[in-house]
């Protein structure tokens, strides 16, 4: 997954994210986004004032749970 994360980050920076990455804003979490790394792994990050902050990389449910926990703690 480390290599796939690197490819996804490069695509994000270049503004050339493929549709298969399923880039999306997470529901009810302003400024928190998800990118698909594989069928089961996600990269979740927050964007504040133009800067990205990695939140979680891992299995779909775990990455989203980590993002929700961090959001509720006020650290997105």
N, CA and C atoms as an extended XYZ file, in Angstrom:
228
Properties=species:S:1:pos:R:3:atomname:S:1:resname:S:1:resid:I:1 pbc="F F F"
N         0.806       -1.189        0.000 N   UNK     1
C         0.000        0.000        0.000 CA  UNK     1
C         0.858        1.265        0.000 C   UNK     1
N         2.058        1.169        0.529 N   UNK     2
C         2.925        2.339        0.580 CA  UNK     2
C         3.199        2.883       -0.827 C   UNK     2
N         3.479        1.996       -1.756 N   UNK     3
C         3.737        2.421       -3.130 CA  UNK     3
C         2.478        3.021       -3.748 C   UNK     3
N         1.339        2.395       -3.514 N   UNK     4
C         0.082        2.887       -4.067 CA  UNK     4
C        -0.275        4.256       -3.481 C   UNK     4
N         0.018        4.463       -2.204 N   UNK     5
C        -0.197        5.764       -1.577 CA  UNK     5
C         0.654        6.822       -2.271 C   UNK     5
N         1.906        6.496       -2.540 N   UNK     6
C         2.789        7.429       -3.236 CA  UNK     6
C         2.245        7.820       -4.599 C   UNK     6
N         1.725        6.849       -5.338 N   UNK     7
C         1.153        7.122       -6.660 CA  UNK     7
C        -0.075        8.022       -6.522 C   UNK     7
N        -0.936        7.735       -5.546 N   UNK     8
C        -2.147        8.540       -5.344 CA  UNK     8
C        -1.799        9.982       -4.966 C   UNK     8
N        -0.804       10.157       -4.109 N   UNK     9
C        -0.395       11.502       -3.715 CA  UNK     9
C         0.166       12.255       -4.921 C   UNK     9
N         0.960       11.596       -5.738 N   UNK    10
C         1.489       12.227       -6.953 CA  UNK    10
C         0.358       12.652       -7.877 C   UNK    10
N        -0.658       11.790       -8.027 N   UNK    11
C        -1.814       12.117       -8.863 CA  UNK    11
C        -2.564       13.327       -8.290 C   UNK    11
N        -2.747       13.360       -6.980 N   UNK    12
C        -3.423       14.494       -6.343 CA  UNK    12
C        -2.666       15.798       -6.588 C   UNK    12
N        -1.365       15.763       -6.387 N   UNK    13
C        -0.546       16.963       -6.564 CA  UNK    13
C        -0.547       17.457       -8.005 C   UNK    13
N        -0.615       16.528       -8.940 N   UNK    14
C        -0.620       16.887      -10.359 CA  UNK    14
C        -2.019       17.279      -10.838 C   UNK    14
N        -3.028       17.051      -10.004 N   UNK    15
C        -4.406       17.338      -10.408 CA  UNK    15
C        -4.916       16.373      -11.451 C   UNK    15
N        -4.365       15.171      -11.452 N   UNK    16
C        -4.700       14.169      -12.470 CA  UNK    16
C        -5.154       12.860      -11.828 C   UNK    16
N        -6.023       12.945      -10.853 N   UNK    17
C        -6.513       11.771      -10.146 CA  UNK    17
C        -7.479       11.001      -11.037 C   UNK    17
N        -7.224        9.726      -11.230 N   UNK    18
C        -8.089        8.925      -12.088 CA  UNK    18
C        -9.448        8.688      -11.413 C   UNK    18
N       -10.514        8.536      -12.200 N   UNK    19
C       -11.850        8.322      -11.633 CA  UNK    19
C       -11.920        7.080      -10.741 C   UNK    19
N       -11.088        6.083      -10.999 N   UNK    20
C       -11.079        4.864      -10.203 CA  UNK    20
C       -10.627        5.086       -8.767 C   UNK    20
N       -10.037        6.231       -8.493 N   UNK    21
C        -9.597        6.554       -7.130 CA  UNK    21
C       -10.775        6.926       -6.228 C   UNK    21
N       -11.892        7.244       -6.835 N   UNK    22
C       -13.107        7.594       -6.082 CA  UNK    22
C       -12.857        8.674       -5.037 C   UNK    22
N       -12.250        9.749       -5.475 N   UNK    23
C       -12.009       10.907       -4.612 CA  UNK    23
C       -13.356       11.454       -4.160 C   UNK    23
N       -13.526       11.635       -2.850 N   UNK    24
C       -14.796       12.151       -2.343 CA  UNK    24
C       -14.609       12.838       -1.000 C   UNK    24
N       -15.497       13.792       -0.733 N   UNK    25
C       -15.525       14.412        0.584 CA  UNK    25
C       -16.349       13.509        1.477 C   UNK    25
N       -15.870       13.277        2.700 N   UNK    26
C       -16.608       12.420        3.619 CA  UNK    26
C       -17.832       13.151        4.152 C   UNK    26
N       -18.920       12.432        4.253 N   UNK    27
C       -20.188       12.990        4.696 CA  UNK    27
C       -20.066       13.601        6.083 C   UNK    27
N       -20.597       14.802        6.212 N   UNK    28
C       -20.636       15.522        7.494 CA  UNK    28
C       -19.262       15.838        8.082 C   UNK    28
N       -18.231       15.838        7.251 N   UNK    29
C       -16.896       16.189        7.722 CA  UNK    29
C       -16.294       17.186        6.742 C   UNK    29
N       -16.579       18.459        6.955 N   UNK    30
C       -16.103       19.499        6.057 CA  UNK    30
C       -14.577       19.469        5.960 C   UNK    30
N       -14.094       19.464        4.724 N   UNK    31
C       -12.656       19.510        4.490 CA  UNK    31
C       -11.936       18.185        4.669 C   UNK    31
N       -12.681       17.075        4.814 N   UNK    32
C       -12.066       15.752        4.972 CA  UNK    32
C       -12.413       14.922        3.735 C   UNK    32
N       -11.385       14.368        3.102 N   UNK    33
C       -11.544       13.666        1.828 CA  UNK    33
C       -10.950       12.264        1.888 C   UNK    33
N       -11.425       11.429        0.974 N   UNK    34
C       -10.956       10.054        0.870 CA  UNK    34
C       -10.549        9.764       -0.566 C   UNK    34
N        -9.489        8.976       -0.710 N   UNK    35
C        -9.028        8.511       -2.014 CA  UNK    35
C        -8.835        7.001       -1.919 C   UNK    35
N        -9.326        6.293       -2.901 N   UNK    36
C        -9.213        4.837       -2.940 CA  UNK    36
C        -7.796        4.429       -3.350 C   UNK    36
N        -7.191        3.547       -2.562 N   UNK    37
C        -5.875        3.003       -2.905 CA  UNK    37
C        -6.004        1.614       -3.510 C   UNK    37
N        -6.992        0.872       -3.050 N   UNK    38
C        -7.291       -0.462       -3.584 CA  UNK    38
C        -8.763       -0.719       -3.296 C   UNK    38
N        -9.220       -1.910       -3.581 N   UNK    39
C       -10.639       -2.197       -3.332 CA  UNK    39
C       -11.003       -2.103       -1.858 C   UNK    39
N       -10.026       -2.231       -0.981 N   UNK    40
C       -10.345       -2.194        0.444 CA  UNK    40
C        -9.580       -1.139        1.252 C   UNK    40
N        -8.588       -0.484        0.659 N   UNK    41
C        -7.793        0.490        1.407 CA  UNK    41
C        -8.085        1.920        0.955 C   UNK    41
N        -8.073        2.844        1.942 N   UNK    42
C        -8.333        4.254        1.671 CA  UNK    42
C        -7.246        5.130        2.288 C   UNK    42
N        -7.057        6.281        1.678 N   UNK    43
C        -6.215        7.345        2.209 CA  UNK    43
C        -7.165        8.483        2.548 C   UNK    43
N        -7.198        8.879        3.807 N   UNK    44
C        -8.084        9.943        4.261 CA  UNK    44
C        -7.222       11.120        4.707 C   UNK    44
N        -7.591       12.320        4.270 N   UNK    45
C        -6.828       13.506        4.616 CA  UNK    45
C        -7.750       14.708        4.743 C   UNK    45
N        -7.292       15.687        5.497 N   UNK    46
C        -8.032       16.929        5.653 CA  UNK    46
C        -7.335       18.045        4.916 C   UNK    46
N        -8.106       19.028        4.486 N   UNK    47
C        -7.546       20.202        3.835 CA  UNK    47
C        -8.026       21.433        4.590 C   UNK    47
N        -7.068       22.217        5.067 N   UNK    48
C        -7.358       23.449        5.791 CA  UNK    48
C        -6.473       24.548        5.240 C   UNK    48
N        -7.085       25.631        4.816 N   UNK    49
C        -6.351       26.784        4.289 CA  UNK    49
C        -5.339       26.395        3.221 C   UNK    49
N        -5.725       25.438        2.362 N   UNK    50
C        -4.877       25.036        1.256 CA  UNK    50
C        -3.801       24.022        1.573 C   UNK    50
N        -3.748       23.557        2.808 N   UNK    51
C        -2.745       22.571        3.204 CA  UNK    51
C        -3.419       21.236        3.518 C   UNK    51
N        -2.813       20.154        3.067 N   UNK    52
C        -3.344       18.816        3.327 CA  UNK    52
C        -2.702       18.233        4.575 C   UNK    52
N        -3.512       17.528        5.345 N   UNK    53
C        -3.064       16.896        6.580 CA  UNK    53
C        -3.500       15.429        6.548 C   UNK    53
N        -2.566       14.493        6.398 N   UNK    54
C        -2.939       13.078        6.393 CA  UNK    54
C        -3.623       12.698        7.706 C   UNK    54
N        -4.695       11.930        7.597 N   UNK    55
C        -5.433       11.486        8.777 CA  UNK    55
C        -5.287        9.987        8.976 C   UNK    55
N        -5.497        9.213        7.901 N   UNK    56
C        -5.449        7.758        8.044 CA  UNK    56
C        -5.177        7.095        6.700 C   UNK    56
N        -4.495        5.979        6.762 N   UNK    57
C        -4.318        5.082        5.620 CA  UNK    57
C        -4.588        3.691        6.154 C   UNK    57
N        -5.526        3.001        5.547 N   UNK    58
C        -5.819        1.661        6.025 CA  UNK    58
C        -7.075        1.094        5.424 C   UNK    58
N        -7.519       -0.034        5.960 N   UNK    59
C        -8.753       -0.631        5.472 CA  UNK    59
C        -9.900        0.379        5.552 C   UNK    59
N       -10.786        0.321        4.590 N   UNK    60
C       -11.891        1.267        4.436 CA  UNK    60
C       -12.544        1.654        5.762 C   UNK    60
N       -13.109        0.692        6.466 N   UNK    61
C       -13.849        0.995        7.694 CA  UNK    61
C       -12.971        1.607        8.770 C   UNK    61
N       -11.755        1.120        8.909 N   UNK    62
C       -10.851        1.640        9.930 CA  UNK    62
C       -10.418        3.069        9.605 C   UNK    62
N       -10.095        3.332        8.346 N   UNK    63
C        -9.678        4.677        7.950 CA  UNK    63
C       -10.800        5.685        8.192 C   UNK    63
N       -12.030        5.308        7.854 N   UNK    64
C       -13.164        6.209        8.058 CA  UNK    64
C       -13.455        6.391        9.544 C   UNK    64
N       -13.314        5.343       10.333 N   UNK    65
C       -13.528        5.455       11.783 CA  UNK    65
C       -12.476        6.376       12.402 C   UNK    65
N       -11.225        6.260       11.960 N   UNK    66
C       -10.159        7.138       12.454 CA  UNK    66
C       -10.455        8.590       12.092 C   UNK    66
N       -10.933        8.817       10.871 N   UNK    67
C       -11.263       10.173       10.436 CA  UNK    67
C       -12.395       10.751       11.271 C   UNK    67
N       -13.415        9.953       11.532 N   UNK    68
C       -14.546       10.414       12.331 CA  UNK    68
C       -14.114       10.727       13.757 C   UNK    68
N       -13.298        9.871       14.331 N   UNK    69
C       -12.795       10.082       15.692 CA  UNK    69
C       -11.981       11.386       15.759 C   UNK    69
N       -11.133       11.595       14.782 N   UNK    70
C       -10.316       12.815       14.758 CA  UNK    70
C       -11.185       14.056       14.538 C   UNK    70
N       -12.175       13.922       13.671 N   UNK    71
C       -13.088       15.042       13.411 CA  UNK    71
C       -13.842       15.424       14.679 C   UNK    71
N       -14.344       14.445       15.399 N   UNK    72
C       -15.083       14.703       16.627 CA  UNK    72
C       -14.192       15.343       17.689 C   UNK    72
N       -12.911       15.019       17.643 N   UNK    73
C       -11.962       15.598       18.598 CA  UNK    73
C       -11.557       17.024       18.175 C   UNK    73
N       -12.046       17.443       17.003 N   UNK    74
C       -11.757       18.794       16.541 CA  UNK    74
C       -10.411       18.975       15.898 C   UNK    74
N        -9.845       17.880       15.371 N   UNK    75
C        -8.514       17.950       14.764 CA  UNK    75
C        -8.537       17.599       13.297 C   UNK    75
N        -9.475       18.093       12.525 N   UNK    76
C        -9.479       17.804       11.087 CA  UNK    76
C        -8.747       18.886       10.442 C   UNK    76
